[in-house]
mmCIF file of N, CA and C in Angstrom:
data_model
loop_
_atom_site.group_PDB
_atom_site.id
_atom_site.type_symbol
_atom_site.label_atom_id
_atom_site.label_comp_id
_atom_site.label_asym_id
_atom_site.label_seq_id
_atom_site.Cartn_x
_atom_site.Cartn_y
_atom_site.Cartn_z
ATOM 1 N N GLY F 1 66.717 -3.910 54.143
ATOM 2 C CA GLY F 1 65.649 -3.407 53.567
ATOM 3 C C GLY F 1 65.122 -3.757 52.272
ATOM 4 N N ASN F 2 64.477 -3.010 51.807
ATOM 5 C CA ASN F 2 63.236 -2.452 50.436
ATOM 6 C C ASN F 2 64.060 -1.202 49.695
ATOM 7 N N ILE F 3 64.092 -1.293 48.507
ATOM 8 C CA ILE F 3 65.502 -0.470 47.512
ATOM 9 C C ILE F 3 64.202 -0.558 46.539
ATOM 10 N N GLY F 4 63.476 0.263 46.126
ATOM 11 C CA GLY F 4 62.462 0.063 44.592
ATOM 12 C C GLY F 4 62.366 -1.173 44.587
ATOM 13 N N ARG F 5 62.670 -1.409 43.653
ATOM 14 C CA ARG F 5 62.342 -2.721 43.143
ATOM 15 C C ARG F 5 63.045 -4.087 43.553
ATOM 16 N N TYR F 6 63.525 -3.625 44.258
ATOM 17 C CA TYR F 6 64.815 -4.840 45.341
ATOM 18 C C TYR F 6 64.314 -5.026 46.465
ATOM 19 N N GLU F 7 64.324 -6.159 47.041
ATOM 20 C CA GLU F 7 63.320 -6.730 48.070
ATOM 21 C C GLU F 7 64.627 -7.167 48.995
ATOM 22 N N ASP F 8 63.979 -7.458 49.883
ATOM 23 C CA ASP F 8 64.687 -8.604 50.927
ATOM 24 C C ASP F 8 63.965 -9.621 51.041
ATOM 25 N N LYS F 9 64.018 -10.608 50.216
ATOM 26 C CA LYS F 9 63.235 -11.739 50.678
ATOM 27 C C LYS F 9 62.562 -12.360 51.582
ATOM 28 N N ASN F 10 63.617 -12.623 52.491
ATOM 29 C CA ASN F 10 63.259 -13.252 53.964
ATOM 30 C C ASN F 10 62.326 -12.181 54.611
ATOM 31 N N VAL F 11 62.451 -11.042 54.838
ATOM 32 C CA VAL F 11 62.030 -10.001 55.774
ATOM 33 C C VAL F 11 60.480 -9.825 55.139
ATOM 34 N N ASN F 12 60.131 -9.515 53.564
ATOM 35 C CA ASN F 12 58.483 -9.487 53.181
ATOM 36 C C ASN F 12 57.924 -11.340 53.395
ATOM 37 N N LEU F 13 58.980 -12.328 53.419
ATOM 38 C CA LEU F 13 58.360 -13.548 53.618
ATOM 39 C C LEU F 13 57.722 -13.605 54.942
ATOM 40 N N LEU F 14 58.112 -12.917 56.030
ATOM 41 C CA LEU F 14 57.938 -13.031 57.183
ATOM 42 C C LEU F 14 56.706 -11.665 57.147
ATOM 43 N N LYS F 15 57.325 -10.502 56.541
ATOM 44 C CA LYS F 15 55.837 -9.637 56.585
ATOM 45 C C LYS F 15 54.386 -10.745 56.344
ATOM 46 N N LYS F 16 54.830 -11.486 54.958
ATOM 47 C CA LYS F 16 53.263 -11.535 54.394
ATOM 48 C C LYS F 16 52.769 -13.094 55.447
ATOM 49 N N ALA F 17 53.657 -13.259 56.420
ATOM 50 C CA ALA F 17 53.541 -14.717 57.080
ATOM 51 C C ALA F 17 52.326 -13.838 57.933
ATOM 52 N N ILE F 18 53.417 -12.908 58.704
ATOM 53 C CA ILE F 18 52.725 -12.377 59.733
ATOM 54 C C ILE F 18 51.447 -11.454 59.608
ATOM 55 N N GLY F 19 51.167 -11.022 58.584
ATOM 56 C CA GLY F 19 49.685 -10.279 58.054
ATOM 57 C C GLY F 19 48.840 -11.595 56.953
ATOM 58 N N TYR F 20 48.952 -12.582 56.951
ATOM 59 C CA TYR F 20 48.099 -13.192 56.258
ATOM 60 C C TYR F 20 47.503 -14.316 57.636
ATOM 61 N N LEU F 21 48.357 -14.674 59.069
ATOM 62 C CA LEU F 21 48.388 -15.678 59.342
ATOM 63 C C LEU F 21 47.494 -15.420 60.719
ATOM 64 N N PRO F 22 46.703 -16.202 61.511
ATOM 65 C CA PRO F 22 46.295 -15.264 62.482
ATOM 66 C C PRO F 22 47.443 -15.762 64.163
ATOM 67 N N PHE F 23 47.793 -16.885 63.480
ATOM 68 C CA PHE F 23 48.931 -17.112 64.999
ATOM 69 C C PHE F 23 50.074 -17.546 64.205
ATOM 70 N N LEU F 24 50.803 -17.327 64.836
ATOM 71 C CA LEU F 24 52.354 -18.173 64.503
ATOM 72 C C LEU F 24 53.084 -18.842 65.311
ATOM 73 N N VAL F 25 53.293 -20.350 65.653
ATOM 74 C CA VAL F 25 54.288 -20.960 66.737
ATOM 75 C C VAL F 25 55.668 -20.343 66.427
ATOM 76 N N ILE F 26 56.584 -19.951 67.456
ATOM 77 C CA ILE F 26 57.598 -19.851 67.209
ATOM 78 C C ILE F 26 58.444 -20.201 68.591
ATOM 79 N N PRO F 27 60.064 -20.727 68.574
ATOM 80 C CA PRO F 27 60.445 -20.879 69.533
ATOM 81 C C PRO F 27 60.568 -19.853 70.895
ATOM 82 N N ASN F 28 60.452 -20.490 72.194
ATOM 83 C CA ASN F 28 60.742 -19.908 73.430
ATOM 84 C C ASN F 28 62.226 -18.771 73.165
ATOM 85 N N LYS F 29 63.189 -19.688 72.434
ATOM 86 C CA LYS F 29 64.694 -19.324 72.820
ATOM 87 C C LYS F 29 64.746 -18.938 70.691
ATOM 88 N N SER F 30 65.493 -17.970 70.329
ATOM 89 C CA SER F 30 65.327 -17.478 69.641
ATOM 90 C C SER F 30 67.351 -17.254 69.318
ATOM 91 N N GLY F 31 68.237 -17.326 68.231
ATOM 92 C CA GLY F 31 69.287 -16.767 67.908
ATOM 93 C C GLY F 31 69.105 -15.365 67.535
ATOM 94 N N LEU F 32 70.380 -14.846 67.673
ATOM 95 C CA LEU F 32 70.468 -13.271 67.627
ATOM 96 C C LEU F 32 70.949 -13.135 65.809
ATOM 97 N N ARG F 33 69.996 -11.850 65.546
ATOM 98 C CA ARG F 33 70.697 -10.974 64.352
ATOM 99 C C ARG F 33 71.248 -10.056 64.206
ATOM 100 N N GLN F 34 72.197 -9.290 63.149
ATOM 101 C CA GLN F 34 72.526 -8.558 63.133
ATOM 102 C C GLN F 34 72.105 -7.073 62.113
ATOM 103 N N PRO F 35 70.851 -7.442 61.620
ATOM 104 C CA PRO F 35 70.623 -6.708 60.336
ATOM 105 C C PRO F 35 71.161 -5.641 59.686
ATOM 106 N N ILE F 36 71.294 -5.243 58.879
ATOM 107 C CA ILE F 36 71.890 -4.240 57.958
ATOM 108 C C ILE F 36 70.975 -3.792 56.868
ATOM 109 N N HIS F 37 71.313 -2.505 57.330
ATOM 110 C CA HIS F 37 69.963 -2.122 55.724
ATOM 111 C C HIS F 37 71.006 -1.906 54.979
ATOM 112 N N ALA F 38 69.999 -2.111 53.389
ATOM 113 C CA ALA F 38 70.668 -2.431 52.037
ATOM 114 C C ALA F 38 71.254 -1.041 51.666
ATOM 115 N N LYS F 39 70.820 -0.086 51.826
ATOM 116 C CA LYS F 39 71.203 1.662 52.036
ATOM 117 C C LYS F 39 72.703 1.810 53.011
ATOM 118 N N ASP F 40 72.798 1.180 54.029
ATOM 119 C CA ASP F 40 73.779 0.821 54.979
ATOM 120 C C ASP F 40 75.338 0.000 54.151
ATOM 121 N N LEU F 41 74.601 -0.922 53.441
ATOM 122 C CA LEU F 41 75.874 -2.115 52.638
ATOM 123 C C LEU F 41 76.371 -0.870 51.791
ATOM 124 N N ALA F 42 75.215 -0.578 50.962
ATOM 125 C CA ALA F 42 76.049 0.559 49.579
ATOM 126 C C ALA F 42 76.446 1.267 49.747
ATOM 127 N N LYS F 43 76.548 1.880 51.155
ATOM 128 C CA LYS F 43 77.449 3.239 51.835
ATOM 129 C C LYS F 43 79.205 2.618 51.795
ATOM 130 N N PHE F 44 79.095 1.119 52.316
ATOM 131 C CA PHE F 44 80.238 0.565 52.949
ATOM 132 C C PHE F 44 80.582 0.165 51.575
ATOM 133 N N ILE F 45 79.845 -0.512 50.666
ATOM 134 C CA ILE F 45 80.378 -1.041 49.578
ATOM 135 C C ILE F 45 81.520 0.755 48.657
ATOM 136 N N PHE F 46 80.466 1.264 48.675
ATOM 137 C CA PHE F 46 80.996 2.425 47.848
ATOM 138 C C PHE F 46 82.607 2.999 48.570
ATOM 139 N N LYS F 47 82.130 3.258 49.713
ATOM 140 C CA LYS F 47 83.674 3.200 50.170
ATOM 141 C C LYS F 47 85.204 2.564 49.800
ATOM 142 N N LEU F 48 84.643 1.300 50.109
ATOM 143 C CA LEU F 48 85.652 -0.042 49.877
ATOM 144 C C LEU F 48 86.126 0.276 48.472
ATOM 145 N N VAL F 49 85.407 0.752 47.313
ATOM 146 C CA VAL F 49 85.491 1.043 46.000
ATOM 147 C C VAL F 49 86.447 2.187 45.854
ATOM 148 N N ASN F 50 86.060 2.869 46.516
ATOM 149 C CA ASN F 50 86.678 4.420 46.679
ATOM 150 C C ASN F 50 88.052 3.932 47.006
ATOM 151 N N ASN F 51 88.350 3.200 47.902
ATOM 152 C CA ASN F 51 89.388 3.423 49.082
ATOM 153 C C ASN F 51 90.519 2.507 48.530
ATOM 154 N N TYR F 52 89.926 1.787 47.719
ATOM 155 C CA TYR F 52 91.515 0.602 46.957
ATOM 156 C C TYR F 52 91.563 0.562 45.692
ATOM 157 N N SER F 53 92.586 1.229 45.767
ATOM 158 C CA SER F 53 92.791 1.724 44.014
ATOM 159 C C SER F 53 93.444 0.460 43.528
ATOM 160 N N ASN F 54 93.977 -0.339 44.500
ATOM 161 C CA ASN F 54 95.190 -1.454 44.169
ATOM 162 C C ASN F 54 94.049 -2.803 44.367
ATOM 163 N N LYS F 55 93.981 -3.618 42.977
ATOM 164 C CA LYS F 55 92.771 -4.379 42.982
ATOM 165 C C LYS F 55 93.292 -5.826 43.942
ATOM 166 N N GLU F 56 94.478 -6.067 43.485
ATOM 167 C CA GLU F 56 95.602 -7.140 44.158
ATOM 168 C C GLU F 56 94.981 -7.027 46.076
ATOM 169 N N ASN F 57 95.541 -5.971 46.444
ATOM 170 C CA ASN F 57 95.107 -5.723 47.879
ATOM 171 C C ASN F 57 93.668 -5.968 48.349
ATOM 172 N N PHE F 58 92.486 -5.061 47.300
ATOM 173 C CA PHE F 58 91.142 -5.684 47.582
ATOM 174 C C PHE F 58 90.693 -6.771 47.345
ATOM 175 N N ASN F 59 90.860 -7.923 46.672
ATOM 176 C CA ASN F 59 90.892 -9.043 46.798
ATOM 177 C C ASN F 59 91.098 -9.754 47.399
ATOM 178 N N LYS F 60 91.984 -9.855 48.511
ATOM 179 C CA LYS F 60 93.033 -10.310 49.251
ATOM 180 C C LYS F 60 91.580 -9.959 50.946
ATOM 181 N N GLN F 61 91.127 -8.596 50.735
ATOM 182 C CA GLN F 61 90.362 -8.278 52.081
ATOM 183 C C GLN F 61 89.028 -8.502 52.475
ATOM 184 N N LYS F 62 88.918 -9.278 53.834
ATOM 185 C CA LYS F 62 87.483 -9.895 53.868
ATOM 186 C C LYS F 62 86.920 -9.002 54.931
ATOM 187 N N PHE F 63 85.777 -8.447 54.927
ATOM 188 C CA PHE F 63 84.840 -7.706 55.683
ATOM 189 C C PHE F 63 83.813 -8.737 56.300
ATOM 190 N N LEU F 64 83.935 -8.819 58.065
ATOM 191 C CA LEU F 64 82.839 -9.425 58.315
ATOM 192 C C LEU F 64 81.993 -8.446 58.857
ATOM 193 N N ILE F 65 80.660 -7.565 58.179
ATOM 194 C CA ILE F 65 79.819 -6.674 58.624
ATOM 195 C C ILE F 65 78.750 -6.845 59.099
ATOM 196 N N GLY F 66 78.033 -5.927 59.615
ATOM 197 C CA GLY F 66 76.849 -6.012 60.220
ATOM 198 C C GLY F 66 75.901 -5.100 60.437
ATOM 199 N N GLY F 67 74.404 -4.741 61.031
ATOM 200 C CA GLY F 67 73.800 -3.643 61.254
ATOM 201 C C GLY F 67 74.698 -2.903 62.645
ATOM 202 N N GLY F 68 74.308 -2.023 62.944
ATOM 203 C CA GLY F 68 74.056 -1.330 64.163
ATOM 204 C C GLY F 68 73.758 -1.869 65.113
ATOM 205 N N GLU F 69 72.456 -2.902 65.427
ATOM 206 C CA GLU F 69 72.793 -3.479 66.575
ATOM 207 C C GLU F 69 72.089 -4.498 66.635
ATOM 208 N N ILE F 70 72.334 -5.612 67.804
ATOM 209 C CA ILE F 70 71.936 -7.236 67.720
ATOM 210 C C ILE F 70 70.835 -7.488 68.387
ATOM 211 N N LEU F 71 69.634 -7.930 67.954
ATOM 212 C CA LEU F 71 68.374 -8.585 68.342
ATOM 213 C C LEU F 71 68.536 -9.924 68.152
ATOM 214 N N GLU F 72 67.471 -10.501 69.233
ATOM 215 C CA GLU F 72 66.823 -11.945 69.071
ATOM 216 C C GLU F 72 65.896 -12.015 68.183
ATOM 217 N N TYR F 73 65.865 -12.995 67.103
ATOM 218 C CA TYR F 73 65.071 -13.133 66.180
ATOM 219 C C TYR F 73 63.813 -12.812 67.076
ATOM 220 N N ASN F 74 63.531 -13.035 67.541
ATOM 221 C CA ASN F 74 61.880 -13.207 67.972
ATOM 222 C C ASN F 74 61.246 -11.829 68.030
ATOM 223 N N GLU F 75 62.382 -10.748 68.596
ATOM 224 C CA GLU F 75 62.556 -9.421 68.676
ATOM 225 C C GLU F 75 62.407 -8.796 67.017
ATOM 226 N N MET F 76 63.213 -9.489 66.451
ATOM 227 C CA MET F 76 62.660 -8.895 64.981
ATOM 228 C C MET F 76 61.192 -9.445 64.382
ATOM 229 N N LEU F 77 60.597 -10.783 64.956
ATOM 230 C CA LEU F 77 59.310 -10.494 64.139
ATOM 231 C C LEU F 77 58.269 -9.693 65.201
ATOM 232 N N LEU F 78 58.652 -9.282 66.112
ATOM 233 C CA LEU F 78 57.872 -8.487 66.564
ATOM 234 C C LEU F 78 58.088 -7.013 65.888
ATOM 235 N N ARG F 79 59.447 -6.400 65.628
ATOM 236 C CA ARG F 79 59.228 -5.377 65.175
ATOM 237 C C ARG F 79 58.213 -5.293 63.662
ATOM 238 N N ILE F 80 58.554 -6.594 63.292
ATOM 239 C CA ILE F 80 58.172 -6.419 61.667
ATOM 240 C C ILE F 80 56.298 -6.259 62.096
ATOM 241 N N LYS F 81 55.944 -7.053 63.016
ATOM 242 C CA LYS F 81 54.475 -6.992 63.327
ATOM 243 C C LYS F 81 53.993 -5.386 64.299
ATOM 244 N N LYS F 82 55.420 -4.725 64.638
ATOM 245 C CA LYS F 82 54.747 -2.965 64.735
ATOM 246 C C LYS F 82 54.563 -2.321 63.572
ATOM 247 N N SER F 83 55.453 -2.727 62.677
ATOM 248 C CA SER F 83 55.320 -1.602 61.365
ATOM 249 C C SER F 83 53.753 -1.792 60.715
ATOM 250 N N PHE F 84 53.618 -2.851 60.684
ATOM 251 C CA PHE F 84 51.772 -2.568 60.680
ATOM 252 C C PHE F 84 51.167 -1.469 61.247
ATOM 253 N N PRO F 85 50.446 -0.638 60.612
ATOM 254 C CA PRO F 85 49.210 0.047 60.674
ATOM 255 C C PRO F 85 48.553 -0.318 62.256
ATOM 256 N N LYS F 86 48.197 0.136 63.231
ATOM 257 C CA LYS F 86 47.620 -0.310 64.987
ATOM 258 C C LYS F 86 46.665 -0.990 64.436
ATOM 259 N N ASN F 87 45.517 -0.582 63.774
ATOM 260 C CA ASN F 87 43.888 -1.439 63.291
ATOM 261 C C ASN F 87 44.165 -1.789 62.133
ATOM 262 N N SER F 88 45.278 -2.213 61.670
ATOM 263 C CA SER F 88 45.227 -3.098 60.195
ATOM 264 C C SER F 88 45.023 -4.881 60.781
ATOM 265 N N TYR F 89 44.146 -5.144 59.837
ATOM 266 C CA TYR F 89 44.203 -6.837 60.119
ATOM 267 C C TYR F 89 45.533 -7.313 60.298
ATOM 268 N N ASN F 90 46.631 -6.829 59.308
ATOM 269 C CA ASN F 90 48.082 -7.548 59.194
ATOM 270 C C ASN F 90 48.526 -7.428 60.909
ATOM 271 N N SER F 91 48.258 -6.689 61.757
ATOM 272 C CA SER F 91 48.792 -6.218 62.929
ATOM 273 C C SER F 91 48.239 -7.297 64.154
ATOM 274 N N PHE F 92 47.209 -8.384 63.333
ATOM 275 C CA PHE F 92 46.663 -8.926 64.640
ATOM 276 C C PHE F 92 46.936 -10.284 64.811
ATOM 277 N N CYS F 93 48.908 -10.995 64.220
ATOM 278 C CA CYS F 93 48.648 -12.404 64.295
ATOM 279 C C CYS F 93 49.430 -12.282 65.942
ATOM 280 N N LEU F 94 49.008 -13.583 66.877
ATOM 281 C CA LEU F 94 49.203 -13.890 67.737
ATOM 282 C C LEU F 94 50.206 -14.701 67.696
ATOM 283 N N PHE F 95 51.665 -14.343 68.659
ATOM 284 C CA PHE F 95 52.914 -15.486 68.725
ATOM 285 C C PHE F 95 52.405 -16.184 69.419
ATOM 286 N N ILE F 96 52.780 -17.450 69.249
ATOM 287 C CA ILE F 96 52.646 -18.679 70.336
ATOM 288 C C ILE F 96 54.218 -19.120 70.930
ATOM 289 N N LYS F 97 54.650 -19.025 71.560
ATOM 290 C CA LYS F 97 56.066 -19.551 71.813
ATOM 291 C C LYS F 97 55.779 -20.810 72.583
ATOM 292 N N ILE F 98 56.613 -21.868 72.285
ATOM 293 C CA ILE F 98 57.025 -23.017 72.876
ATOM 294 C C ILE F 98 58.206 -23.276 72.900
ATOM 295 N N ASN F 99 58.585 -24.668 73.742
ATOM 296 C CA ASN F 99 59.671 -24.878 73.885
ATOM 297 C C ASN F 99 60.421 -25.522 72.458
ATOM 298 N N ASN F 100 61.771 -24.853 72.614
ATOM 299 C CA ASN F 100 62.420 -25.256 71.541
ATOM 300 C C ASN F 100 62.643 -26.202 70.883
ATOM 301 N N LYS F 101 62.838 -27.564 71.492
ATOM 302 C CA LYS F 101 62.703 -29.087 71.134
ATOM 303 C C LYS F 101 60.987 -29.318 70.609
ATOM 304 N N LEU F 102 60.231 -28.802 71.353
ATOM 305 C CA LEU F 102 58.717 -29.673 70.949
ATOM 306 C C LEU F 102 58.782 -28.627 69.775
ATOM 307 N N PHE F 103 59.185 -27.594 69.365
ATOM 308 C CA PHE F 103 58.794 -26.524 68.297
ATOM 309 C C PHE F 103 59.220 -27.413 67.388
ATOM 310 N N TYR F 104 60.882 -28.000 67.233
ATOM 311 C CA TYR F 104 61.309 -28.572 65.666
ATOM 312 C C TYR F 104 60.781 -29.908 65.556
ATOM 313 N N PHE F 105 60.492 -30.607 67.174
ATOM 314 C CA PHE F 105 59.546 -32.615 66.855
ATOM 315 C C PHE F 105 58.700 -31.777 65.772
ATOM 316 N N LEU F 106 57.484 -30.842 65.936
ATOM 317 C CA LEU F 106 56.369 -30.386 65.693
ATOM 318 C C LEU F 106 56.459 -30.040 64.096
ATOM 319 N N PHE F 107 57.461 -29.735 63.743
ATOM 320 C CA PHE F 107 57.606 -29.213 62.499
ATOM 321 C C PHE F 107 58.761 -29.915 61.507
ATOM 322 N N SER F 108 59.094 -31.199 62.367
ATOM 323 C CA SER F 108 60.551 -32.014 61.316
ATOM 324 C C SER F 108 59.800 -32.565 60.917
ATOM 325 N N PRO F 109 58.124 -32.913 60.168
ATOM 326 C CA PRO F 109 58.112 -33.593 59.636
ATOM 327 C C PRO F 109 57.598 -32.920 57.793
ATOM 328 N N LEU F 110 58.323 -31.509 58.400
ATOM 329 C CA LEU F 110 58.603 -30.783 57.183
ATOM 330 C C LEU F 110 59.777 -30.984 56.242
ATOM 331 N N ILE F 111 60.583 -31.853 56.870
ATOM 332 C CA ILE F 111 61.709 -32.366 56.105
ATOM 333 C C ILE F 111 61.430 -33.076 55.070
ATOM 334 N N LEU F 112 60.156 -33.589 55.238
ATOM 335 C CA LEU F 112 60.082 -34.593 53.987
ATOM 336 C C LEU F 112 59.610 -34.110 52.844
ATOM 337 N N ILE F 113 58.590 -32.998 53.141
ATOM 338 C CA ILE F 113 58.433 -32.414 52.133
ATOM 339 C C ILE F 113 59.403 -31.002 51.457
ATOM 340 N N SER F 114 59.558 -30.291 52.243
ATOM 341 C CA SER F 114 61.319 -29.566 51.610
ATOM 342 C C SER F 114 62.208 -29.038 52.539
ATOM 343 N N PRO F 115 62.473 -30.403 52.452
ATOM 344 C CA PRO F 115 64.099 -30.058 53.092
ATOM 345 C C PRO F 115 64.524 -28.632 53.393
ATOM 346 N N LYS F 116 64.499 -27.787 52.242
ATOM 347 C CA LYS F 116 65.293 -26.303 52.457
ATOM 348 C C LYS F 116 64.525 -25.804 53.538
ATOM 349 N N PHE F 117 63.052 -25.319 53.757
ATOM 350 C CA PHE F 117 62.388 -24.539 54.166
ATOM 351 C C PHE F 117 62.374 -25.177 56.276
ATOM 352 N N TYR F 118 62.832 -26.184 56.336
ATOM 353 C CA TYR F 118 63.237 -27.287 57.323
ATOM 354 C C TYR F 118 64.223 -26.544 58.075
ATOM 355 N N GLU F 119 65.344 -26.525 56.988
ATOM 356 C CA GLU F 119 66.254 -26.292 57.473
ATOM 357 C C GLU F 119 66.532 -24.306 57.493
ATOM 358 N N SER F 120 65.711 -23.611 57.058
ATOM 359 C CA SER F 120 65.915 -22.405 57.240
ATOM 360 C C SER F 120 64.747 -22.226 58.829
ATOM 361 N N LEU F 121 64.111 -23.714 58.684
ATOM 362 C CA LEU F 121 63.640 -23.240 60.224
ATOM 363 C C LEU F 121 64.168 -23.384 61.729
ATOM 364 N N LEU F 122 65.202 -24.616 61.438
ATOM 365 C CA LEU F 122 66.524 -24.445 62.144
ATOM 366 C C LEU F 122 67.154 -23.480 62.534
ATOM 367 N N ARG F 123 67.729 -22.575 61.149
ATOM 368 C CA ARG F 123 68.616 -21.442 61.355
ATOM 369 C C ARG F 123 67.666 -20.323 62.736
ATOM 370 N N ILE F 124 66.588 -20.840 62.784
ATOM 371 C CA ILE F 124 65.865 -19.956 63.779
ATOM 372 C C ILE F 124 66.704 -18.814 64.936
ATOM 373 N N ASN F 125 67.246 -20.405 65.612
ATOM 374 C CA ASN F 125 68.068 -20.442 66.957
ATOM 375 C C ASN F 125 69.181 -20.134 66.752
ATOM 376 N N SER F 126 69.861 -20.466 64.911
ATOM 377 C CA SER F 126 71.313 -20.134 65.161
ATOM 378 C C SER F 126 71.854 -18.186 65.410
ATOM 379 N N ASN F 127 73.222 -18.283 65.802
ATOM 380 C CA ASN F 127 73.148 -16.789 66.598
ATOM 381 C C ASN F 127 73.959 -15.907 64.854
ATOM 382 N N LEU F 128 73.442 -15.546 64.214
ATOM 383 C CA LEU F 128 73.878 -14.661 63.453
ATOM 384 C C LEU F 128 73.997 -13.187 63.500
ATOM 385 N N ALA F 129 75.095 -13.260 64.550
ATOM 386 C CA ALA F 129 75.310 -11.459 64.864
ATOM 387 C C ALA F 129 77.052 -11.464 65.491
ATOM 388 N N TYR F 130 77.049 -10.524 66.067
ATOM 389 C CA TYR F 130 78.566 -10.121 66.451
ATOM 390 C C TYR F 130 79.482 -10.296 65.651
ATOM 391 N N PHE F 131 79.261 -9.558 64.694
ATOM 392 C CA PHE F 131 80.014 -8.607 62.985
ATOM 393 C C PHE F 131 80.510 -7.748 63.488
ATOM 394 N N GLU F 132 81.485 -7.110 62.843
ATOM 395 C CA GLU F 132 81.750 -5.596 63.180
ATOM 396 C C GLU F 132 81.142 -4.751 62.445
ATOM 397 N N SER F 133 80.323 -3.399 63.079
ATOM 398 C CA SER F 133 79.259 -2.721 62.912
ATOM 399 C C SER F 133 79.835 -2.024 61.926
ATOM 400 N N PHE F 134 78.787 -1.964 60.750
ATOM 401 C CA PHE F 134 79.036 -1.280 59.382
ATOM 402 C C PHE F 134 79.780 0.179 59.819
ATOM 403 N N SER F 135 79.177 0.595 60.594
ATOM 404 C CA SER F 135 79.273 2.429 60.954
ATOM 405 C C SER F 135 80.950 2.317 61.611
ATOM 406 N N ASN F 136 81.558 1.080 62.106
ATOM 407 C CA ASN F 136 82.826 1.754 62.445
ATOM 408 C C ASN F 136 83.859 1.542 61.192
ATOM 409 N N PHE F 137 83.451 0.746 60.525
ATOM 410 C CA PHE F 137 83.951 1.268 59.072
ATOM 411 C C PHE F 137 84.405 2.319 58.594
ATOM 412 N N LEU F 138 82.909 2.904 58.770
ATOM 413 C CA LEU F 138 82.472 4.421 58.080
ATOM 414 C C LEU F 138 82.680 5.204 59.050
ATOM 415 N N GLU F 139 83.097 5.317 59.889
ATOM 416 C CA GLU F 139 83.519 6.178 61.058
ATOM 417 C C GLU F 139 82.775 7.001 60.961
ATOM 418 N N GLU F 140 81.306 6.300 61.286
ATOM 419 C CA GLU F 140 80.030 7.201 61.585
ATOM 420 C C GLU F 140 79.282 6.778 63.223
ATOM 421 N N GLU F 141 78.379 7.800 63.338
ATOM 422 C CA GLU F 141 78.311 7.786 64.879
ATOM 423 C C GLU F 141 76.313 7.137 64.218
ATOM 424 N N LYS F 142 75.630 8.215 63.682
ATOM 425 C CA LYS F 142 74.550 7.027 63.070
ATOM 426 C C LYS F 142 74.082 5.996 62.917
ATOM 427 N N THR F 143 73.701 4.882 63.156
ATOM 428 C CA THR F 143 73.445 3.584 62.317
ATOM 429 C C THR F 143 72.021 3.147 62.279
ATOM 430 N N ARG F 144 71.391 2.747 60.883
ATOM 431 C CA ARG F 144 69.662 2.388 60.670
ATOM 432 C C ARG F 144 69.319 1.565 61.850
ATOM 433 N N LYS F 145 68.657 1.992 62.884
ATOM 434 C CA LYS F 145 67.874 0.505 63.514
ATOM 435 C C LYS F 145 67.002 -0.327 62.489
ATOM 436 N N PHE F 146 67.225 -1.776 63.021
ATOM 437 C CA PHE F 146 65.844 -2.424 62.156
ATOM 438 C C PHE F 146 64.355 -1.986 62.334
ATOM 439 N N LEU F 147 63.312 -1.740 61.130
ATOM 440 C CA LEU F 147 62.187 -1.217 61.724
ATOM 441 C C LEU F 147 61.676 -0.394 62.745
ATOM 442 N N LYS F 148 62.715 0.666 63.157
ATOM 443 C CA LYS F 148 62.061 1.351 64.251
ATOM 444 C C LYS F 148 61.867 2.603 63.599
#
């Protein structure tokens, strides 16, 4: 999420693409995501700092946390699209789903132009989920939903 002048670059890039392009070609099947809101991450870090007075123990701890819900990458794109006002130009982007192999084949020439961008397209199919929900660490019932 965005906090003041600090923005989530990935989500804002997707918002721009959905807002400006008439259509977006996406793979049929996509990986899973477990987005965590910046405020929730800040709460988690604040609690960690308060709970660990011994710096040595703190440095040895590893936490794999995520948000309160798991969703497909394509569902995340739909939620970004739905976050625009209903009748605005930005909400009319059409998602064209194609076979995953065809998707990666069609976009493979991008590797010559920008290997970094092509690598980001490959991550669409990666599962970046199934981490411990941050609310389990904070002992909270309520978690933020991604763009709901």
